[in-house]
Amino acid sequence: MKENRIYNFNPGPAALPLPVLEEIQAGFLNFAGSGMSVTEISHRSKWFDEVAEDAIARCKRLLKLDDNYQVLFLQGGASMQFCMIPMNLLPDGKSADYVNTGTWSAKAIKEVGILGKKCSVVASSEDKNFSYIPKNIPFNADAAYVHITSNNTIKGTQWAQFPDTGDVPLISDMSSDIMSRPFDVRPFGLIYAGAQKNIGPAGVCMVIIRKDMLERVPASLPTMLKYTTHADKNSMFNTPPCFAVYTLQLVLKWLEETVGGLDKMAAINRKKAEIIYGLLDSSDFYRGTAEKDSRSEMNVTFRLPDEELEKVFIQDSADAGFGGLKGHRSVGGCRASVYNATGTDAVEALVAFMKEFEKKKG
Ligand SMILES: *Cc1c(COP(=O)(O)O)cnc(C)c1O
């Protein structure tokens, strides 16, 4: 841990790799020899063009995307995608399948109704407080797409394998686990991720869209809400969030060059998860809230014996230099978000703290 910095378990905006922050700091007043900060240059300058192109190239290499996929940098957060997806990709007269695995899925589903379009919620884990990922889902073969949330940031669950939807394109909100592990992109028509959990700061949402999906975009939509507007202009139709894209580029560079790619990242994330779930499983004091086969490697949600102890735990952990361990306000309890930038050292330190806390209070 670096002096004056805490062990950061924030759910989002969340920890960024220290080398990335240091590189931003070092180049802040004179970016790439431009004599300006990256926040002061034109988005149409050669300097920014290189940043955006490099970010796209790295994203394509990391996820092994072929030329059928286009990477876009949009604004409005992941939440804007909840409405843009049905507006652009759900034709009138068709229906889409949605799987409801918690808060963010539910918000995506709600937008379909607001637009007066049709969807079926083909599976839900609401019956058990969203503590698991549904299995054996009866997808509709004629659905326009299937929407899932790959990692449920609030409930602490994650799809271990993606469902087989046949010829129906998958769409996933990957805000809280994109770039945490490799996966086969080919079944996906669209992937989106607000950057502020795992790949950058707030202000940019990365959208990866397969080119055939662009053919569905209706001409009647407002310009800024059409994927084709942004795809045709390579995310430069209007001013992109330059600083956020720049930071995202550095995070992807760190992933490729320092970590060594997504297989390596996944192994590190698996180990981190094992350390912390190992403690939960061996303790009668801490109790994980997600079912074992649905546990998230990114957001570890757990409870203590009572809410009073949880309050003390959150306070004492903060005093000891661990930030962000409070559960989402809608569910309570505790949550350790262990995104890519939160290292094994932080997880080991947290587990040592938790054992000590249990000894004192258990
Ligand atoms: C945080 C989060 C969102 C919301 O992202 P915004 O960028 O704030 O709109 C959506 N989906 C998931 C899975 C999230 O974790």
Short mmCIF file of C-alpha atoms and ligand atoms in Angstrom, two decimals:
data_model
loop_
_atom_site.label_atom_id
_atom_site.label_comp_id
_atom_site.label_asym_id
_atom_site.label_seq_id
_atom_site.Cartn_x
_atom_site.Cartn_y
_atom_site.Cartn_z
CA MET A 1 0.00 0.00 0.00
CA LYS A 2 1.29 3.43 -0.90
CA GLU A 3 1.55 6.12 1.74
CA ASN A 4 -1.68 8.14 2.18
CA ARG A 5 -3.69 5.69 0.11
CA ILE A 6 -6.22 3.28 1.52
CA TYR A 7 -7.14 -0.26 0.56
CA ASN A 8 -9.94 0.65 -1.80
CA PHE A 9 -12.94 -1.71 -1.95
CA ASN A 10 -15.33 0.86 -3.40
CA PRO A 11 -18.15 -0.46 -5.59
CA GLY A 12 -17.91 2.38 -8.15
CA PRO A 13 -16.39 4.69 -8.93
CA ALA A 14 -13.69 2.34 -7.78
CA ALA A 15 -9.96 1.75 -7.47
CA LEU A 16 -7.76 2.41 -10.49
CA PRO A 17 -4.33 0.83 -10.94
CA LEU A 18 -1.72 2.97 -9.19
CA PRO A 19 0.65 2.98 -12.20
CA VAL A 20 -2.20 4.46 -14.26
CA LEU A 21 -2.79 7.25 -11.76
CA GLU A 22 0.95 7.95 -11.63
CA GLU A 23 1.19 8.11 -15.41
CA ILE A 24 -1.71 10.58 -15.51
CA GLN A 25 -0.04 12.66 -12.84
CA ALA A 26 3.35 12.65 -14.54
CA GLY A 27 1.98 13.72 -17.91
CA PHE A 28 -0.77 15.99 -16.69
CA LEU A 29 0.67 19.41 -17.53
CA ASN A 30 2.33 18.40 -20.77
CA PHE A 31 0.57 15.53 -22.44
CA ALA A 32 2.67 13.65 -25.03
CA GLY A 33 4.79 16.74 -25.68
CA SER A 34 1.75 18.82 -26.65
CA GLY A 35 2.47 21.52 -24.05
CA MET A 36 -1.11 21.05 -22.82
CA SER A 37 -3.01 18.82 -20.45
CA VAL A 38 -5.03 16.03 -22.02
CA THR A 39 -8.06 17.92 -20.65
CA GLU A 40 -7.12 20.94 -22.77
CA ILE A 41 -6.50 19.47 -26.20
CA SER A 42 -8.92 19.17 -29.08
CA HIS A 43 -10.71 15.89 -29.40
CA ARG A 44 -9.86 16.13 -33.09
CA SER A 45 -6.15 16.62 -32.51
CA LYS A 46 -3.60 13.97 -33.46
CA TRP A 47 -2.88 13.51 -29.75
CA PHE A 48 -6.39 12.55 -28.82
CA ASP A 49 -6.89 10.58 -31.99
CA GLU A 50 -3.99 8.36 -30.97
CA VAL A 51 -5.48 7.89 -27.49
CA ALA A 52 -8.87 6.83 -28.82
CA GLU A 53 -7.44 4.58 -31.53
CA ASP A 54 -5.12 2.90 -29.06
CA ALA A 55 -7.97 2.33 -26.58
CA ILE A 56 -10.06 0.70 -29.32
CA ALA A 57 -7.17 -1.45 -30.55
CA ARG A 58 -6.38 -2.64 -27.03
CA CYS A 59 -10.03 -3.44 -26.31
CA LYS A 60 -10.19 -5.48 -29.51
CA ARG A 61 -7.02 -7.40 -28.68
CA LEU A 62 -7.97 -8.05 -25.06
CA LEU A 63 -11.43 -9.37 -25.93
CA LYS A 64 -10.34 -10.94 -29.25
CA LEU A 65 -12.92 -8.98 -31.22
CA ASP A 66 -12.94 -9.42 -34.98
CA ASP A 67 -13.85 -6.72 -37.49
CA ASN A 68 -17.54 -7.47 -37.06
CA TYR A 69 -17.40 -5.58 -33.79
CA GLN A 70 -17.10 -1.86 -33.26
CA VAL A 71 -16.06 -0.25 -29.97
CA LEU A 72 -17.87 2.96 -29.04
CA PHE A 73 -17.37 5.48 -26.25
CA LEU A 74 -20.71 6.93 -25.24
CA GLN A 75 -22.03 9.11 -22.44
CA GLY A 76 -25.05 8.80 -20.19
CA GLY A 77 -23.52 5.86 -18.30
CA ALA A 78 -24.64 2.26 -18.43
CA SER A 79 -28.08 3.59 -17.48
CA MET A 80 -28.48 5.30 -20.86
CA GLN A 81 -28.01 1.92 -22.51
CA PHE A 82 -31.08 0.61 -20.68
CA CYS A 83 -33.21 2.73 -23.05
CA MET A 84 -30.91 2.92 -26.10
CA ILE A 85 -30.90 -0.87 -26.48
CA PRO A 86 -34.66 -1.30 -26.91
CA MET A 87 -34.97 1.96 -28.90
CA ASN A 88 -32.37 0.79 -31.42
CA LEU A 89 -32.52 -2.97 -31.39
CA LEU A 90 -36.07 -4.00 -30.50
CA PRO A 91 -38.31 -3.53 -33.55
CA ASP A 92 -42.01 -2.88 -33.06
CA GLY A 93 -43.95 -6.11 -33.20
CA LYS A 94 -41.03 -8.12 -31.78
CA SER A 95 -40.29 -9.00 -28.17
CA ALA A 96 -36.98 -9.30 -26.29
CA ASP A 97 -36.07 -11.73 -23.51
CA TYR A 98 -34.71 -10.34 -20.24
CA VAL A 99 -33.30 -12.20 -17.25
CA ASN A 100 -33.91 -10.41 -13.97
CA THR A 101 -30.98 -10.94 -11.60
CA GLY A 102 -31.33 -7.80 -9.50
CA THR A 103 -31.45 -4.03 -9.38
CA TRP A 104 -29.65 -3.26 -12.64
CA SER A 105 -31.53 -5.88 -14.66
CA ALA A 106 -34.80 -4.53 -13.27
CA LYS A 107 -33.88 -1.01 -14.36
CA ALA A 108 -33.13 -2.26 -17.87
CA ILE A 109 -36.48 -4.07 -18.00
CA LYS A 110 -38.36 -1.00 -16.83
CA GLU A 111 -37.16 1.08 -19.79
CA VAL A 112 -38.67 -1.38 -22.29
CA GLY A 113 -42.08 -0.78 -20.73
CA ILE A 114 -41.63 2.99 -20.69
CA LEU A 115 -41.00 2.87 -24.43
CA GLY A 116 -44.21 0.86 -24.92
CA LYS A 117 -42.22 -2.07 -26.31
CA LYS A 118 -42.55 -5.74 -25.46
CA CYS A 119 -40.29 -8.02 -23.49
CA SER A 120 -40.64 -11.23 -21.49
CA VAL A 121 -38.84 -11.74 -18.25
CA VAL A 122 -37.89 -15.35 -19.00
CA ALA A 123 -36.21 -15.95 -15.64
CA SER A 124 -35.78 -14.18 -12.34
CA SER A 125 -34.03 -14.88 -9.06
CA GLU A 126 -36.30 -12.53 -7.15
CA ASP A 127 -37.88 -15.49 -5.27
CA LYS A 128 -34.65 -15.86 -3.26
CA ASN A 129 -33.71 -12.23 -2.97
CA PHE A 130 -31.55 -12.37 -6.12
CA SER A 131 -29.01 -14.64 -4.43
CA TYR A 132 -28.47 -16.85 -7.49
CA ILE A 133 -28.20 -16.94 -11.28
CA PRO A 134 -31.15 -18.80 -12.87
CA LYS A 135 -30.52 -22.02 -14.80
CA ASN A 136 -32.41 -23.87 -17.60
CA ILE A 137 -34.02 -20.71 -18.89
CA PRO A 138 -36.85 -21.07 -21.46
CA PHE A 139 -35.60 -18.54 -24.02
CA ASN A 140 -37.86 -17.62 -26.92
CA ALA A 141 -36.38 -18.60 -30.27
CA ASP A 142 -37.97 -15.57 -31.95
CA ALA A 143 -36.80 -12.96 -29.41
CA ALA A 144 -35.07 -9.88 -30.83
CA TYR A 145 -32.29 -10.38 -28.28
CA VAL A 146 -31.64 -11.77 -24.80
CA HIS A 147 -30.52 -9.27 -22.16
CA ILE A 148 -28.54 -10.33 -19.09
CA THR A 149 -26.47 -8.60 -16.42
CA SER A 150 -23.20 -10.54 -16.33
CA ASN A 151 -22.27 -9.40 -12.82
CA ASN A 152 -24.74 -8.14 -10.25
CA THR A 153 -22.81 -5.46 -8.43
CA ILE A 154 -25.34 -5.03 -5.62
CA LYS A 155 -26.43 -8.64 -5.01
CA GLY A 156 -22.96 -10.16 -5.44
CA THR A 157 -23.78 -12.74 -8.12
CA GLN A 158 -22.16 -13.40 -11.49
CA TRP A 159 -22.84 -15.63 -14.48
CA ALA A 160 -20.11 -18.30 -14.38
CA GLN A 161 -21.06 -19.35 -17.92
CA PHE A 162 -23.17 -17.43 -20.36
CA PRO A 163 -26.41 -19.08 -21.48
CA ASP A 164 -26.79 -20.67 -24.89
CA THR A 165 -29.36 -18.58 -26.75
CA GLY A 166 -28.96 -20.23 -30.15
CA ASP A 167 -29.24 -17.69 -32.96
CA VAL A 168 -30.68 -14.98 -30.74
CA PRO A 169 -28.02 -12.35 -29.98
CA LEU A 170 -26.99 -11.93 -26.39
CA ILE A 171 -26.77 -8.45 -24.92
CA SER A 172 -25.02 -7.97 -21.62
CA ASP A 173 -24.53 -5.22 -19.11
CA MET A 174 -20.92 -5.96 -18.11
CA SER A 175 -20.39 -2.76 -16.15
CA SER A 176 -18.92 -4.50 -13.15
CA ASP A 177 -16.97 -7.37 -14.70
CA ILE A 178 -15.80 -6.37 -18.16
CA MET A 179 -12.10 -7.19 -18.63
CA SER A 180 -12.06 -9.30 -15.46
CA ARG A 181 -11.92 -12.59 -17.41
CA PRO A 182 -11.81 -13.81 -21.01
CA PHE A 183 -15.00 -15.00 -22.69
CA ASP A 184 -16.24 -15.94 -26.15
CA VAL A 185 -17.71 -12.73 -27.62
CA ARG A 186 -19.28 -14.41 -30.66
CA PRO A 187 -22.80 -14.94 -29.20
CA PHE A 188 -22.96 -11.26 -28.21
CA GLY A 189 -24.69 -8.66 -30.35
CA LEU A 190 -23.88 -5.90 -27.88
CA ILE A 191 -21.88 -5.52 -24.68
CA TYR A 192 -21.89 -2.38 -22.58
CA ALA A 193 -20.06 -1.23 -19.49
CA GLY A 194 -19.98 1.99 -17.53
CA ALA A 195 -16.22 2.45 -17.11
CA GLN A 196 -16.20 3.44 -13.46
CA LYS A 197 -16.22 -0.06 -11.96
CA ASN A 198 -13.47 -1.92 -13.73
CA ILE A 199 -11.92 0.03 -16.59
CA GLY A 200 -11.76 3.73 -15.85
CA PRO A 201 -13.36 6.78 -14.29
CA ALA A 202 -17.01 7.81 -14.51
CA GLY A 203 -18.09 9.63 -17.65
CA VAL A 204 -17.71 7.06 -20.39
CA CYS A 205 -19.67 3.94 -21.21
CA MET A 206 -17.95 1.45 -23.49
CA VAL A 207 -20.31 -0.14 -26.00
CA ILE A 208 -19.17 -3.04 -28.17
CA ILE A 209 -21.64 -3.60 -30.97
CA ARG A 210 -21.72 -6.25 -33.70
CA LYS A 211 -22.19 -4.68 -37.10
CA ASP A 212 -25.33 -6.64 -38.02
CA MET A 213 -27.08 -5.06 -35.01
CA LEU A 214 -26.58 -1.62 -36.57
CA GLU A 215 -28.89 -2.63 -39.42
CA ARG A 216 -31.80 -2.62 -36.97
CA VAL A 217 -31.46 1.02 -35.95
CA PRO A 218 -34.63 2.92 -36.92
CA ALA A 219 -34.15 6.15 -38.90
CA SER A 220 -36.71 7.90 -36.72
CA LEU A 221 -34.63 8.09 -33.53
CA PRO A 222 -33.07 11.32 -32.29
CA THR A 223 -29.53 11.65 -33.62
CA MET A 224 -27.69 11.28 -30.32
CA LEU A 225 -29.66 8.18 -29.34
CA LYS A 226 -28.81 6.21 -32.49
CA TYR A 227 -25.94 3.76 -32.39
CA THR A 228 -25.37 4.43 -36.10
CA THR A 229 -24.58 8.10 -35.41
CA HIS A 230 -21.74 7.15 -33.10
CA ALA A 231 -20.61 4.15 -35.16
CA ASP A 232 -20.46 6.16 -38.41
CA LYS A 233 -18.30 8.84 -36.78
CA ASN A 234 -16.18 6.48 -34.68
CA SER A 235 -17.51 8.05 -31.43
CA MET A 236 -16.54 11.54 -32.66
CA PHE A 237 -19.97 12.81 -33.70
CA ASN A 238 -19.72 15.20 -30.78
CA THR A 239 -17.06 15.77 -28.12
CA PRO A 240 -16.30 12.49 -26.39
CA PRO A 241 -15.41 12.43 -22.68
CA CYS A 242 -11.72 12.86 -23.46
CA PHE A 243 -10.24 12.49 -20.00
CA ALA A 244 -12.28 9.37 -19.23
CA VAL A 245 -11.30 7.78 -22.56
CA TYR A 246 -7.64 8.62 -21.91
CA THR A 247 -7.76 6.99 -18.47
CA LEU A 248 -9.53 3.97 -19.92
CA GLN A 249 -6.78 3.68 -22.53
CA LEU A 250 -4.14 3.62 -19.79
CA VAL A 251 -6.09 0.98 -17.84
CA LEU A 252 -6.24 -1.25 -20.93
CA LYS A 253 -2.52 -0.67 -21.52
CA TRP A 254 -1.88 -1.73 -17.91
CA LEU A 255 -4.00 -4.84 -18.46
CA GLU A 256 -2.12 -5.81 -21.59
CA GLU A 257 1.43 -4.84 -20.72
CA THR A 258 1.69 -5.08 -16.94
CA VAL A 259 -0.86 -7.75 -16.05
CA GLY A 260 -0.34 -9.69 -19.28
CA GLY A 261 -3.91 -10.05 -20.59
CA LEU A 262 -7.24 -11.41 -19.47
CA ASP A 263 -6.16 -14.99 -18.72
CA LYS A 264 -3.67 -13.62 -16.21
CA MET A 265 -6.19 -11.13 -14.84
CA ALA A 266 -8.78 -13.89 -14.42
CA ALA A 267 -6.31 -16.07 -12.50
CA ILE A 268 -5.55 -13.19 -10.14
CA ASN A 269 -9.25 -12.44 -9.68
CA ARG A 270 -10.01 -16.10 -9.01
CA LYS A 271 -7.32 -16.24 -6.36
CA LYS A 272 -8.59 -13.05 -4.70
CA ALA A 273 -12.11 -14.48 -4.63
CA GLU A 274 -10.89 -17.76 -3.18
CA ILE A 275 -9.09 -15.98 -0.36
CA ILE A 276 -12.11 -13.98 0.71
CA TYR A 277 -14.81 -16.62 0.13
CA GLY A 278 -12.51 -19.09 1.91
CA LEU A 279 -12.77 -16.95 4.99
CA LEU A 280 -16.57 -16.60 4.70
CA ASP A 281 -16.92 -20.39 4.36
CA SER A 282 -14.71 -21.18 7.32
CA SER A 283 -16.44 -18.73 9.66
CA ASP A 284 -19.72 -18.84 11.57
CA PHE A 285 -19.42 -15.11 12.13
CA TYR A 286 -19.40 -13.94 8.52
CA ARG A 287 -22.02 -15.25 6.11
CA GLY A 288 -21.90 -14.84 2.32
CA THR A 289 -25.26 -13.85 0.81
CA ALA A 290 -24.88 -15.38 -2.69
CA GLU A 291 -25.33 -19.06 -3.45
CA LYS A 292 -21.98 -20.75 -3.98
CA ASP A 293 -22.31 -21.52 -7.69
CA SER A 294 -23.44 -17.97 -8.41
CA ARG A 295 -20.87 -16.02 -6.43
CA SER A 296 -19.34 -12.93 -7.95
CA GLU A 297 -15.57 -12.66 -8.20
CA MET A 298 -15.96 -8.90 -8.29
CA ASN A 299 -18.41 -8.01 -5.50
CA VAL A 300 -18.31 -10.16 -2.39
CA THR A 301 -21.47 -9.55 -0.35
CA PHE A 302 -21.67 -10.76 3.24
CA ARG A 303 -23.42 -10.29 6.55
CA LEU A 304 -22.32 -10.29 10.16
CA PRO A 305 -24.46 -11.73 12.99
CA ASP A 306 -26.43 -8.48 13.39
CA GLU A 307 -26.74 -4.97 11.98
CA GLU A 308 -25.15 -3.37 15.03
CA LEU A 309 -21.98 -5.41 14.48
CA GLU A 310 -22.05 -4.53 10.77
CA LYS A 311 -22.01 -0.83 11.67
CA VAL A 312 -19.05 -1.36 13.97
CA PHE A 313 -17.30 -3.46 11.32
CA ILE A 314 -17.68 -0.77 8.67
CA GLN A 315 -16.46 1.93 11.04
CA ASP A 316 -13.52 -0.06 12.42
CA SER A 317 -12.44 -1.20 8.96
CA ALA A 318 -12.50 2.40 7.73
CA ASP A 319 -10.39 3.44 10.72
CA ALA A 320 -7.92 0.68 9.83
CA GLY A 321 -7.56 1.92 6.23
CA PHE A 322 -10.12 -0.20 4.35
CA GLY A 323 -12.61 1.84 2.30
CA GLY A 324 -15.95 1.03 0.71
CA LEU A 325 -17.06 -2.04 2.66
CA LYS A 326 -20.61 -0.90 3.28
CA GLY A 327 -23.25 -2.84 1.32
CA HIS A 328 -25.47 -0.99 -1.16
CA ARG A 329 -28.04 1.15 0.62
CA SER A 330 -30.87 -0.94 -0.86
CA VAL A 331 -29.67 -4.23 0.70
CA GLY A 332 -27.52 -3.31 3.71
CA GLY A 333 -24.82 -5.64 5.02
CA CYS A 334 -21.26 -5.54 3.77
CA ARG A 335 -19.63 -5.75 0.37
CA ALA A 336 -16.02 -5.94 -0.70
CA SER A 337 -15.67 -4.93 -4.33
CA VAL A 338 -12.49 -6.52 -5.62
CA TYR A 339 -12.21 -5.25 -9.17
CA ASN A 340 -9.07 -5.68 -11.26
CA ALA A 341 -7.23 -2.79 -9.63
CA THR A 342 -7.74 -4.04 -6.07
CA GLY A 343 -4.71 -6.25 -5.55
CA THR A 344 -4.22 -9.59 -3.82
CA ASP A 345 -2.31 -7.69 -1.11
CA ALA A 346 -5.43 -5.65 -0.33
CA VAL A 347 -7.55 -8.80 -0.12
CA GLU A 348 -5.03 -10.52 2.14
CA ALA A 349 -4.91 -7.48 4.40
CA LEU A 350 -8.71 -7.38 4.54
CA VAL A 351 -8.97 -11.06 5.45
CA ALA A 352 -6.41 -10.59 8.23
CA PHE A 353 -8.46 -7.65 9.52
CA MET A 354 -11.68 -9.67 9.35
CA LYS A 355 -10.16 -12.56 11.30
CA GLU A 356 -8.93 -10.18 13.96
CA PHE A 357 -12.37 -8.50 14.13
CA GLU A 358 -14.07 -11.88 14.55
CA LYS A 359 -11.68 -12.78 17.37
CA LYS A 360 -12.53 -9.56 19.19
CA LYS A 361 -16.30 -9.53 18.60
CA GLY A 362 -17.27 -13.10 17.71
C1 LIG B 1 -23.06 0.75 -11.70
C2 LIG B 1 -23.86 -0.08 -12.63
C3 LIG B 1 -24.75 0.49 -13.54
C4 LIG B 1 -25.03 1.97 -13.59
O1 LIG B 1 -24.00 2.62 -14.25
P1 LIG B 1 -24.07 4.19 -14.55
O2 LIG B 1 -22.83 4.37 -15.38
O3 LIG B 1 -24.05 4.89 -13.24
O4 LIG B 1 -25.31 4.46 -15.31
C5 LIG B 1 -25.43 -0.34 -14.39
N1 LIG B 1 -25.25 -1.66 -14.37
C6 LIG B 1 -24.39 -2.26 -13.52
C7 LIG B 1 -24.22 -3.74 -13.53
C8 LIG B 1 -23.68 -1.47 -12.61
O5 LIG B 1 -22.83 -2.06 -11.75
#
